[in-house]
Short mmCIF file of C-alpha atoms in Angstrom, two decimals:
data_model
loop_
_atom_site.label_atom_id
_atom_site.label_comp_id
_atom_site.label_asym_id
_atom_site.label_seq_id
_atom_site.Cartn_x
_atom_site.Cartn_y
_atom_site.Cartn_z
CA UNK A 248 -0.24 -0.10 -0.08
CA UNK A 249 0.83 3.46 -0.86
CA UNK A 250 1.98 6.21 1.97
CA UNK A 251 -0.82 9.31 1.62
CA UNK A 252 0.68 12.56 3.54
CA UNK A 253 -0.50 13.42 6.98
CA UNK A 254 -1.26 17.64 6.79
CA UNK A 255 0.34 17.50 10.29
CA UNK A 256 3.25 16.41 9.81
CA UNK A 257 6.44 18.32 10.94
CA UNK A 258 9.68 18.14 8.56
CA UNK A 259 12.88 16.65 10.32
CA UNK A 260 16.18 17.62 9.49
CA UNK A 261 17.43 14.20 9.16
CA UNK A 262 14.97 14.06 6.08
CA UNK A 263 17.92 14.99 3.13
CA UNK A 264 20.40 12.95 4.36
CA UNK A 265 18.16 10.23 4.92
CA UNK A 266 17.67 10.95 0.73
CA UNK A 267 21.66 10.49 -0.16
CA UNK A 268 22.19 7.82 1.85
CA UNK A 269 19.53 6.05 -0.07
CA UNK A 270 21.00 6.85 -2.70
CA UNK A 271 24.99 5.53 -1.17
CA UNK A 272 23.67 2.24 -0.02
CA UNK A 273 21.43 -1.15 -0.69
CA UNK A 274 19.68 0.27 3.07
CA UNK A 275 19.07 2.86 4.85
CA UNK A 276 17.98 1.18 8.73
CA UNK A 277 15.92 4.42 11.03
CA UNK A 278 16.78 3.73 14.64
CA UNK A 279 15.55 5.48 17.78
CA UNK A 280 13.00 5.11 20.67
CA UNK A 281 8.96 4.46 19.80
CA UNK A 282 7.15 7.64 18.84
CA UNK A 283 9.97 9.47 17.84
CA UNK A 284 8.62 9.36 14.37
CA UNK A 285 10.32 7.24 12.53
CA UNK A 286 8.36 5.38 10.71
CA UNK A 287 6.43 8.80 9.69
CA UNK A 288 10.00 10.32 8.68
CA UNK A 289 10.25 7.55 6.18
CA UNK A 290 6.73 7.53 4.82
CA UNK A 291 7.18 10.98 3.82
CA UNK A 292 10.90 11.16 2.98
CA UNK A 293 9.86 8.14 0.35
CA UNK A 294 6.06 8.51 -0.54
CA UNK A 295 6.36 6.39 -3.58
CA UNK A 296 7.89 3.30 -1.75
CA UNK A 297 5.64 0.63 -0.56
CA UNK A 298 5.42 -0.01 3.13
CA UNK A 299 4.89 -2.73 5.58
CA UNK A 300 4.25 -2.50 8.78
CA UNK A 301 5.88 -5.69 11.06
CA UNK A 302 4.25 -4.92 13.80
CA UNK A 303 0.78 -5.97 12.49
CA UNK A 304 0.05 -10.16 13.78
CA UNK A 305 -0.38 -11.01 10.23
CA UNK A 306 2.40 -9.73 8.54
CA UNK A 307 5.14 -10.41 11.17
CA UNK A 308 3.71 -14.37 11.32
CA UNK A 309 4.30 -14.30 7.65
CA UNK A 310 7.54 -13.19 7.42
CA UNK A 311 8.34 -15.40 10.26
CA UNK A 312 7.36 -19.14 8.60
CA UNK A 313 8.16 -17.88 5.32
CA UNK A 314 10.30 -15.30 4.81
CA UNK A 315 11.37 -15.82 0.80
CA UNK A 316 7.74 -15.60 0.55
CA UNK A 317 7.40 -12.85 1.85
CA UNK A 318 10.43 -10.85 0.27
CA UNK A 319 9.50 -11.59 -2.95
CA UNK A 320 6.18 -9.88 -3.23
CA UNK A 321 8.33 -7.07 -2.70
CA UNK A 322 10.41 -7.14 -5.93
CA UNK A 323 11.92 -3.34 -5.85
CA UNK A 324 11.77 -0.49 -3.03
CA UNK A 325 10.30 -1.20 0.11
CA UNK A 326 9.55 0.17 4.23
CA UNK A 327 10.04 -2.13 6.39
CA UNK A 328 8.65 -0.81 9.55
CA UNK A 329 9.81 -2.44 13.03
CA UNK A 330 12.57 -4.70 11.58
CA UNK A 331 12.61 -5.62 15.20
CA UNK A 332 10.25 -7.73 15.26
CA UNK A 333 11.48 -10.12 12.40
CA UNK A 334 15.74 -9.94 13.21
CA UNK A 335 15.76 -13.05 11.45
CA UNK A 336 14.48 -11.68 7.75
CA UNK A 337 17.92 -9.07 7.99
CA UNK A 338 19.66 -12.94 6.83
CA UNK A 339 17.38 -13.19 3.88
CA UNK A 340 17.19 -9.29 3.25
CA UNK A 341 20.97 -9.69 2.31
CA UNK A 342 20.71 -12.29 -0.33
CA UNK A 343 18.50 -10.14 -1.50
CA UNK A 344 20.85 -6.52 -1.63
CA UNK A 345 23.18 -8.68 -3.04
CA UNK A 346 22.03 -10.82 -6.15
CA UNK A 347 20.16 -7.46 -6.98
CA UNK A 348 23.64 -5.41 -6.41
CA UNK A 349 22.37 -1.95 -7.14
CA UNK A 350 21.74 0.87 -4.21
CA UNK A 351 18.08 1.78 -2.87
CA UNK A 352 16.20 -1.57 -1.78
CA UNK A 353 15.11 -1.75 1.72
CA UNK A 354 14.78 1.45 4.46
CA UNK A 355 14.37 -0.54 7.43
CA UNK A 356 12.95 0.75 11.03
CA UNK A 357 13.67 -0.39 14.63
CA UNK A 358 13.01 0.29 17.72
CA UNK A 359 15.77 -1.64 20.14
CA UNK A 360 18.84 -0.61 19.29
CA UNK A 361 21.04 -3.68 21.00
CA UNK A 362 18.62 -6.61 18.98
CA UNK A 363 19.17 -4.58 16.24
CA UNK A 364 22.97 -3.66 15.94
CA UNK A 365 23.73 -7.52 16.79
CA UNK A 366 21.40 -8.76 13.95
CA UNK A 367 23.07 -5.94 11.83
CA UNK A 368 26.37 -6.37 12.25
CA UNK A 369 25.65 -10.11 11.69
CA UNK A 370 23.89 -9.61 8.51
CA UNK A 371 24.21 -6.56 6.84
CA UNK A 372 27.62 -5.07 7.92
CA UNK A 373 28.97 -2.64 5.11
CA UNK A 374 25.59 -3.21 3.27
CA UNK A 375 23.13 -0.75 5.16
CA UNK A 376 23.99 3.15 6.48
CA UNK A 377 22.62 3.45 10.57
CA UNK A 378 20.47 6.71 11.07
CA UNK A 379 19.65 7.31 14.62
CA UNK A 380 16.82 9.73 15.30
CA UNK A 381 16.11 11.21 18.31
CA UNK A 382 12.38 13.44 19.66
CA UNK A 383 12.12 16.78 17.80
CA UNK A 384 14.43 19.03 17.99
CA UNK A 385 14.13 23.13 18.75
CA UNK A 386 14.95 24.01 15.40
CA UNK A 387 12.69 21.58 13.79
CA UNK A 388 9.57 22.94 15.76
CA UNK A 389 11.31 26.89 15.11
CA UNK A 390 10.42 25.27 11.63
CA UNK A 391 6.20 25.02 12.06
CA UNK A 392 6.45 28.45 14.04
CA UNK A 393 6.49 26.73 17.24
CA UNK A 394 8.32 29.06 20.01
CA UNK A 395 7.79 28.57 23.57
CA UNK A 396 9.74 29.32 27.05
CA UNK A 397 12.64 26.99 28.15
CA UNK A 398 10.29 25.83 30.84
CA UNK A 399 7.32 24.74 28.57
CA UNK A 400 9.70 22.59 26.50
CA UNK A 401 10.76 21.11 29.80
CA UNK A 402 7.52 20.08 30.72
CA UNK A 403 5.57 18.89 26.99
CA UNK A 404 9.46 17.28 25.26
CA UNK A 405 10.17 16.83 22.17
CA UNK A 406 7.70 13.63 21.66
CA UNK A 407 6.07 14.69 18.37
CA UNK A 408 2.36 13.37 19.09
CA UNK A 409 2.52 16.11 21.66
CA UNK A 410 2.54 18.48 18.91
CA UNK A 411 0.95 16.80 16.43
CA UNK A 412 -2.19 16.09 17.99
CA UNK A 413 -1.69 19.30 20.84
CA UNK A 414 -2.02 15.70 23.75
CA UNK A 415 -1.54 16.92 27.33
CA UNK A 416 1.97 15.86 27.96
CA UNK A 417 1.10 14.28 31.53
CA UNK A 418 -1.60 11.62 30.22
CA UNK A 419 0.74 10.72 27.13
CA UNK A 420 4.55 10.32 29.14
CA UNK A 421 1.98 8.40 31.66
CA UNK A 422 0.72 6.04 28.75
CA UNK A 423 4.27 5.89 27.19
CA UNK A 424 5.28 4.41 30.31
CA UNK A 425 2.91 1.91 31.47
CA UNK A 426 3.05 0.48 27.73
CA UNK A 427 6.97 1.20 27.94
CA UNK A 428 6.77 -1.29 30.96
CA UNK A 429 4.34 -3.47 30.40
CA UNK A 430 5.43 -4.50 26.55
CA UNK A 431 8.83 -3.61 25.71
CA UNK A 432 10.67 -4.30 29.05
CA UNK A 433 9.52 -8.11 28.99
CA UNK A 434 10.27 -8.61 25.82
CA UNK A 435 13.91 -7.38 26.35
CA UNK A 436 14.19 -8.96 29.94
CA UNK A 437 12.38 -11.39 32.60
CA UNK A 438 12.02 -8.24 35.17
CA UNK A 439 10.61 -10.24 38.11
CA UNK A 440 9.47 -7.32 40.06
CA UNK A 441 7.93 -4.00 37.33
CA UNK A 442 7.70 -2.20 40.46
CA UNK A 443 10.83 -2.14 40.90
CA UNK A 444 12.22 -0.99 37.77
CA UNK A 445 9.45 2.09 37.71
CA UNK A 446 11.22 2.97 40.98
CA UNK A 447 14.44 2.62 39.11
CA UNK A 448 13.39 5.05 35.67
CA UNK A 449 12.48 7.26 38.43
CA UNK A 450 15.67 7.32 39.93
CA UNK A 451 17.12 8.08 36.98
CA UNK A 452 15.55 10.84 36.00
CA UNK A 453 16.80 12.24 38.90
CA UNK A 454 20.21 11.72 38.48
CA UNK A 455 19.86 13.23 34.52
CA UNK A 456 22.90 15.23 34.19
CA UNK A 457 24.88 13.15 36.89
CA UNK A 458 27.45 10.62 37.49
CA UNK A 459 25.99 7.48 37.43
CA UNK A 460 26.65 5.77 40.07
CA UNK A 461 25.03 1.68 40.07
CA UNK A 462 26.42 1.24 43.68
CA UNK A 463 24.40 3.85 45.05
CA UNK A 464 21.32 3.07 42.66
CA UNK A 465 21.61 -0.41 44.05
CA UNK A 466 21.95 0.30 47.41
CA UNK A 467 18.54 2.26 47.33
CA UNK A 468 16.16 -0.22 44.95
CA UNK A 469 17.40 -3.38 46.94
CA UNK A 470 18.96 -5.07 43.96
CA UNK A 471 22.57 -5.87 42.80
CA UNK A 472 24.64 -3.63 40.88
CA UNK A 473 24.86 -5.98 38.23
CA UNK A 474 20.77 -5.39 37.65
CA UNK A 475 21.07 -2.16 37.89
CA UNK A 476 23.54 -1.91 34.39
CA UNK A 477 21.18 -4.92 32.87
CA UNK A 478 18.12 -2.05 33.71
CA UNK A 479 20.78 1.00 32.22
CA UNK A 480 21.25 -1.09 29.06
CA UNK A 481 17.43 -1.54 28.57
CA UNK A 482 16.61 1.88 28.65
CA UNK A 483 19.64 2.29 26.05
CA UNK A 484 17.87 -0.14 23.82
CA UNK A 485 15.17 1.69 24.07
CA UNK A 486 16.95 4.74 23.43
CA UNK A 487 14.94 6.41 26.15
CA UNK A 488 18.69 7.38 28.27
CA UNK A 489 21.99 7.73 26.56
CA UNK A 490 25.42 7.78 28.77
CA UNK A 491 27.58 10.64 27.87
CA UNK A 492 31.45 9.23 28.15
CA UNK A 493 33.91 11.26 29.94
CA UNK A 494 37.02 12.79 28.07
CA UNK A 495 40.52 11.35 29.66
CA UNK A 496 44.37 11.61 28.46
CA UNK A 497 47.13 11.90 30.51
CA UNK A 498 46.54 15.64 32.19
CA UNK A 499 48.36 14.79 35.30
CA UNK A 500 45.10 14.79 36.87
CA UNK A 501 43.02 12.48 38.47
CA UNK A 502 40.23 11.99 36.11
CA UNK A 503 36.73 10.72 36.58
CA UNK A 504 36.10 8.32 34.63
CA UNK A 505 32.16 7.02 34.76
CA UNK A 506 29.52 8.35 32.67
CA UNK A 507 26.84 10.50 33.17
CA UNK A 508 23.00 9.98 32.51
CA UNK A 509 20.54 12.19 29.82
CA UNK A 510 17.21 11.43 28.55
CA UNK A 511 16.45 11.57 25.21
CA UNK A 512 13.98 13.55 26.11
CA UNK A 513 13.59 15.74 28.76
CA UNK A 514 9.95 15.89 28.96
CA UNK A 515 10.02 12.39 29.96
CA UNK A 516 12.13 12.93 32.65
CA UNK A 517 9.76 15.94 33.49
CA UNK A 518 7.12 13.31 33.47
CA UNK A 519 9.40 10.31 35.86
CA UNK A 520 10.27 13.51 38.42
CA UNK A 521 6.37 14.22 39.18
CA UNK A 522 6.39 17.37 37.89
CA UNK A 523 2.58 17.29 36.64
CA UNK A 524 2.03 21.05 36.22
CA UNK A 525 4.36 23.48 34.49
CA UNK A 526 4.21 25.64 37.61
CA UNK A 527 6.28 22.94 39.51
CA UNK A 528 9.52 23.63 37.15
CA UNK A 529 10.78 26.81 37.90
CA UNK A 530 10.51 25.95 42.23
CA UNK A 531 11.86 22.27 41.03
CA UNK A 532 15.75 22.07 42.54
CA UNK A 533 16.18 19.63 39.76
CA UNK A 534 15.01 22.57 37.38
CA UNK A 535 19.22 23.05 36.21
CA UNK A 536 19.09 19.72 35.31
CA UNK A 537 17.17 19.20 33.60
CA UNK A 538 17.72 22.25 31.49
CA UNK A 539 21.32 20.86 31.25
CA UNK A 540 19.71 17.42 29.26
CA UNK A 541 17.80 19.45 27.34
CA UNK A 542 20.43 21.90 25.72
CA UNK A 543 22.93 18.62 25.56
CA UNK A 544 20.70 16.68 23.70
CA UNK A 545 19.99 19.65 21.36
CA UNK A 546 23.16 19.09 20.43
CA UNK A 547 23.48 15.16 19.44
CA UNK A 548 20.11 16.06 17.51
CA UNK A 549 22.15 18.90 15.39
CA UNK A 550 25.27 15.62 14.82
CA UNK A 551 22.51 12.63 14.30
CA UNK A 552 20.27 14.82 11.98
CA UNK A 553 23.57 15.85 9.71
CA UNK A 554 24.36 11.69 9.95
CA UNK A 555 27.46 12.75 11.78
CA UNK A 556 29.33 11.71 14.77
CA UNK A 557 28.14 13.19 17.83
CA UNK A 558 31.56 13.35 19.30
CA UNK A 559 31.24 15.03 22.97
CA UNK A 560 32.48 14.08 26.10
CA UNK A 561 32.81 15.88 29.52
CA UNK A 562 35.20 16.72 31.87
CA UNK A 563 35.90 16.62 35.62
CA UNK A 564 38.58 15.69 38.05
CA UNK A 565 38.87 14.64 41.44
CA UNK A 566 38.93 18.10 42.30
CA UNK A 567 35.46 19.14 41.40
CA UNK A 568 36.98 20.67 38.27
CA UNK A 569 34.53 20.49 35.79
CA UNK A 570 33.23 20.93 32.50
CA UNK A 571 29.39 20.09 31.26
CA UNK A 572 30.68 18.92 27.04
CA UNK A 573 33.36 19.39 25.14
CA UNK A 574 33.51 18.75 21.23
CA UNK A 575 35.93 16.99 20.03
CA UNK A 576 36.95 18.26 16.36
CA UNK A 577 39.50 16.74 15.04
CA UNK A 578 42.58 17.75 17.56
CA UNK A 579 40.58 20.43 18.90
CA UNK A 580 38.91 20.22 22.10
CA UNK A 581 35.94 23.22 22.74
CA UNK A 582 34.10 23.36 26.08
CA UNK A 583 30.33 24.28 26.13
CA UNK A 584 28.83 25.17 29.86
CA UNK A 585 25.65 25.27 30.32
CA UNK A 586 23.40 27.37 32.43
CA UNK A 587 19.76 27.34 34.03
CA UNK A 588 20.41 31.41 35.06
CA UNK A 589 18.85 33.74 32.42
CA UNK A 590 21.51 36.35 33.62
CA UNK A 591 24.92 36.19 32.66
CA UNK A 592 27.74 36.27 34.99
CA UNK A 593 31.77 35.57 34.52
CA UNK A 594 31.53 33.18 36.92
CA UNK A 595 29.62 31.31 34.15
CA UNK A 596 33.37 31.36 32.39
CA UNK A 597 35.05 29.70 35.11
CA UNK A 598 35.68 26.15 34.20
CA UNK A 599 35.98 27.40 30.68
CA UNK A 600 39.00 29.02 31.45
CA UNK A 601 40.42 26.35 33.74
CA UNK A 602 39.80 23.86 31.30
CA UNK A 603 41.79 27.13 28.62
CA UNK A 604 44.94 26.59 30.67
CA UNK A 605 44.78 23.28 30.82
CA UNK A 606 44.82 21.72 27.48
CA UNK A 607 46.27 24.90 26.13
CA UNK A 608 46.19 25.47 22.37
CA UNK A 609 44.31 22.71 21.84
CA UNK A 610 41.04 24.93 23.00
CA UNK A 611 41.11 27.58 20.84
CA UNK A 612 37.19 28.98 22.11
CA UNK A 613 34.43 27.85 24.22
CA UNK A 614 31.02 28.38 24.34
CA UNK A 615 28.51 29.31 27.39
CA UNK A 616 24.71 28.42 26.65
CA UNK A 617 22.20 29.54 29.08
CA UNK A 618 18.49 30.61 29.17
CA UNK A 619 18.81 34.40 28.69
CA UNK A 620 18.08 37.11 25.49
CA UNK A 621 21.74 38.99 25.36
CA UNK A 622 24.74 37.03 22.83
CA UNK A 623 27.80 38.53 23.24
#
């Protein structure tokens, strides 16, 4: 069946790179969390291609039981949505791609990074480009004349449905978490006590922008730190969180080597903190961390939407010196500080000056991102 364009579609910045990649590879795979708009993106970017949803039980059963017969239905270009439901199909896609030996054959989408990457590395290595789709960016929303305050963005988050269907964020995130926990988590791992996993979700939200310590969290929840690592892998596999790795080399100082944790959608983190009204945000003690989470993800979105590597890290040593983000550009190290305050002060530059002295000429300049209006 062919796609009919939806007038409420919000154009995505990754569309043009997606088209170019489809000309350069036999397969393009789009992965990301549920509800980030993967299906809508590929159907609008390639409106003339056949579309098959592998979430449908009868279609999934056909693909599982007779993969050759299933693929024979689609001699030309086709979109296969939610491919992680039939991972064994990838081996047969590989054979078909190699037989035809030309670019622009399949568009695949998937929601679970770990399982999908495992099968792709086994079956599709060198045959597919991989695009990571995060929720909407502020830039994308601005192009549709959406211009909200910082607190509105923190509260509403960036899932497309909230903007296209004008949904109440609290209700949407409540349903999202319920569906995710009851459906996806059960698929990915055997969680014996879902209430403990839900507690883990909430504690993770309270630690955005902080060093992730599995031992501290295991003590609070009452499970082993190995279980915490397993659960964190589930959140990453579902593209709900990302770990920001520290940057370290021999600076002559003891460097923190544990990652920091961020949610890919700040609205979900806000909901998990039991913030159910926008007025609660201003007085919430974690507002600064939520602002940091939002801006870190905006920078990741900008890179992913260009199909570029997000070479971002953070710096922290045992003396407490810290830079929120380090952008590694070839041999250069660009420090970026993120502040929730609306008034700029010279204190914002302290960490940048420290880092510049530490690395010398490798740091030609730095940036401060804050919530005020003046640019300098």
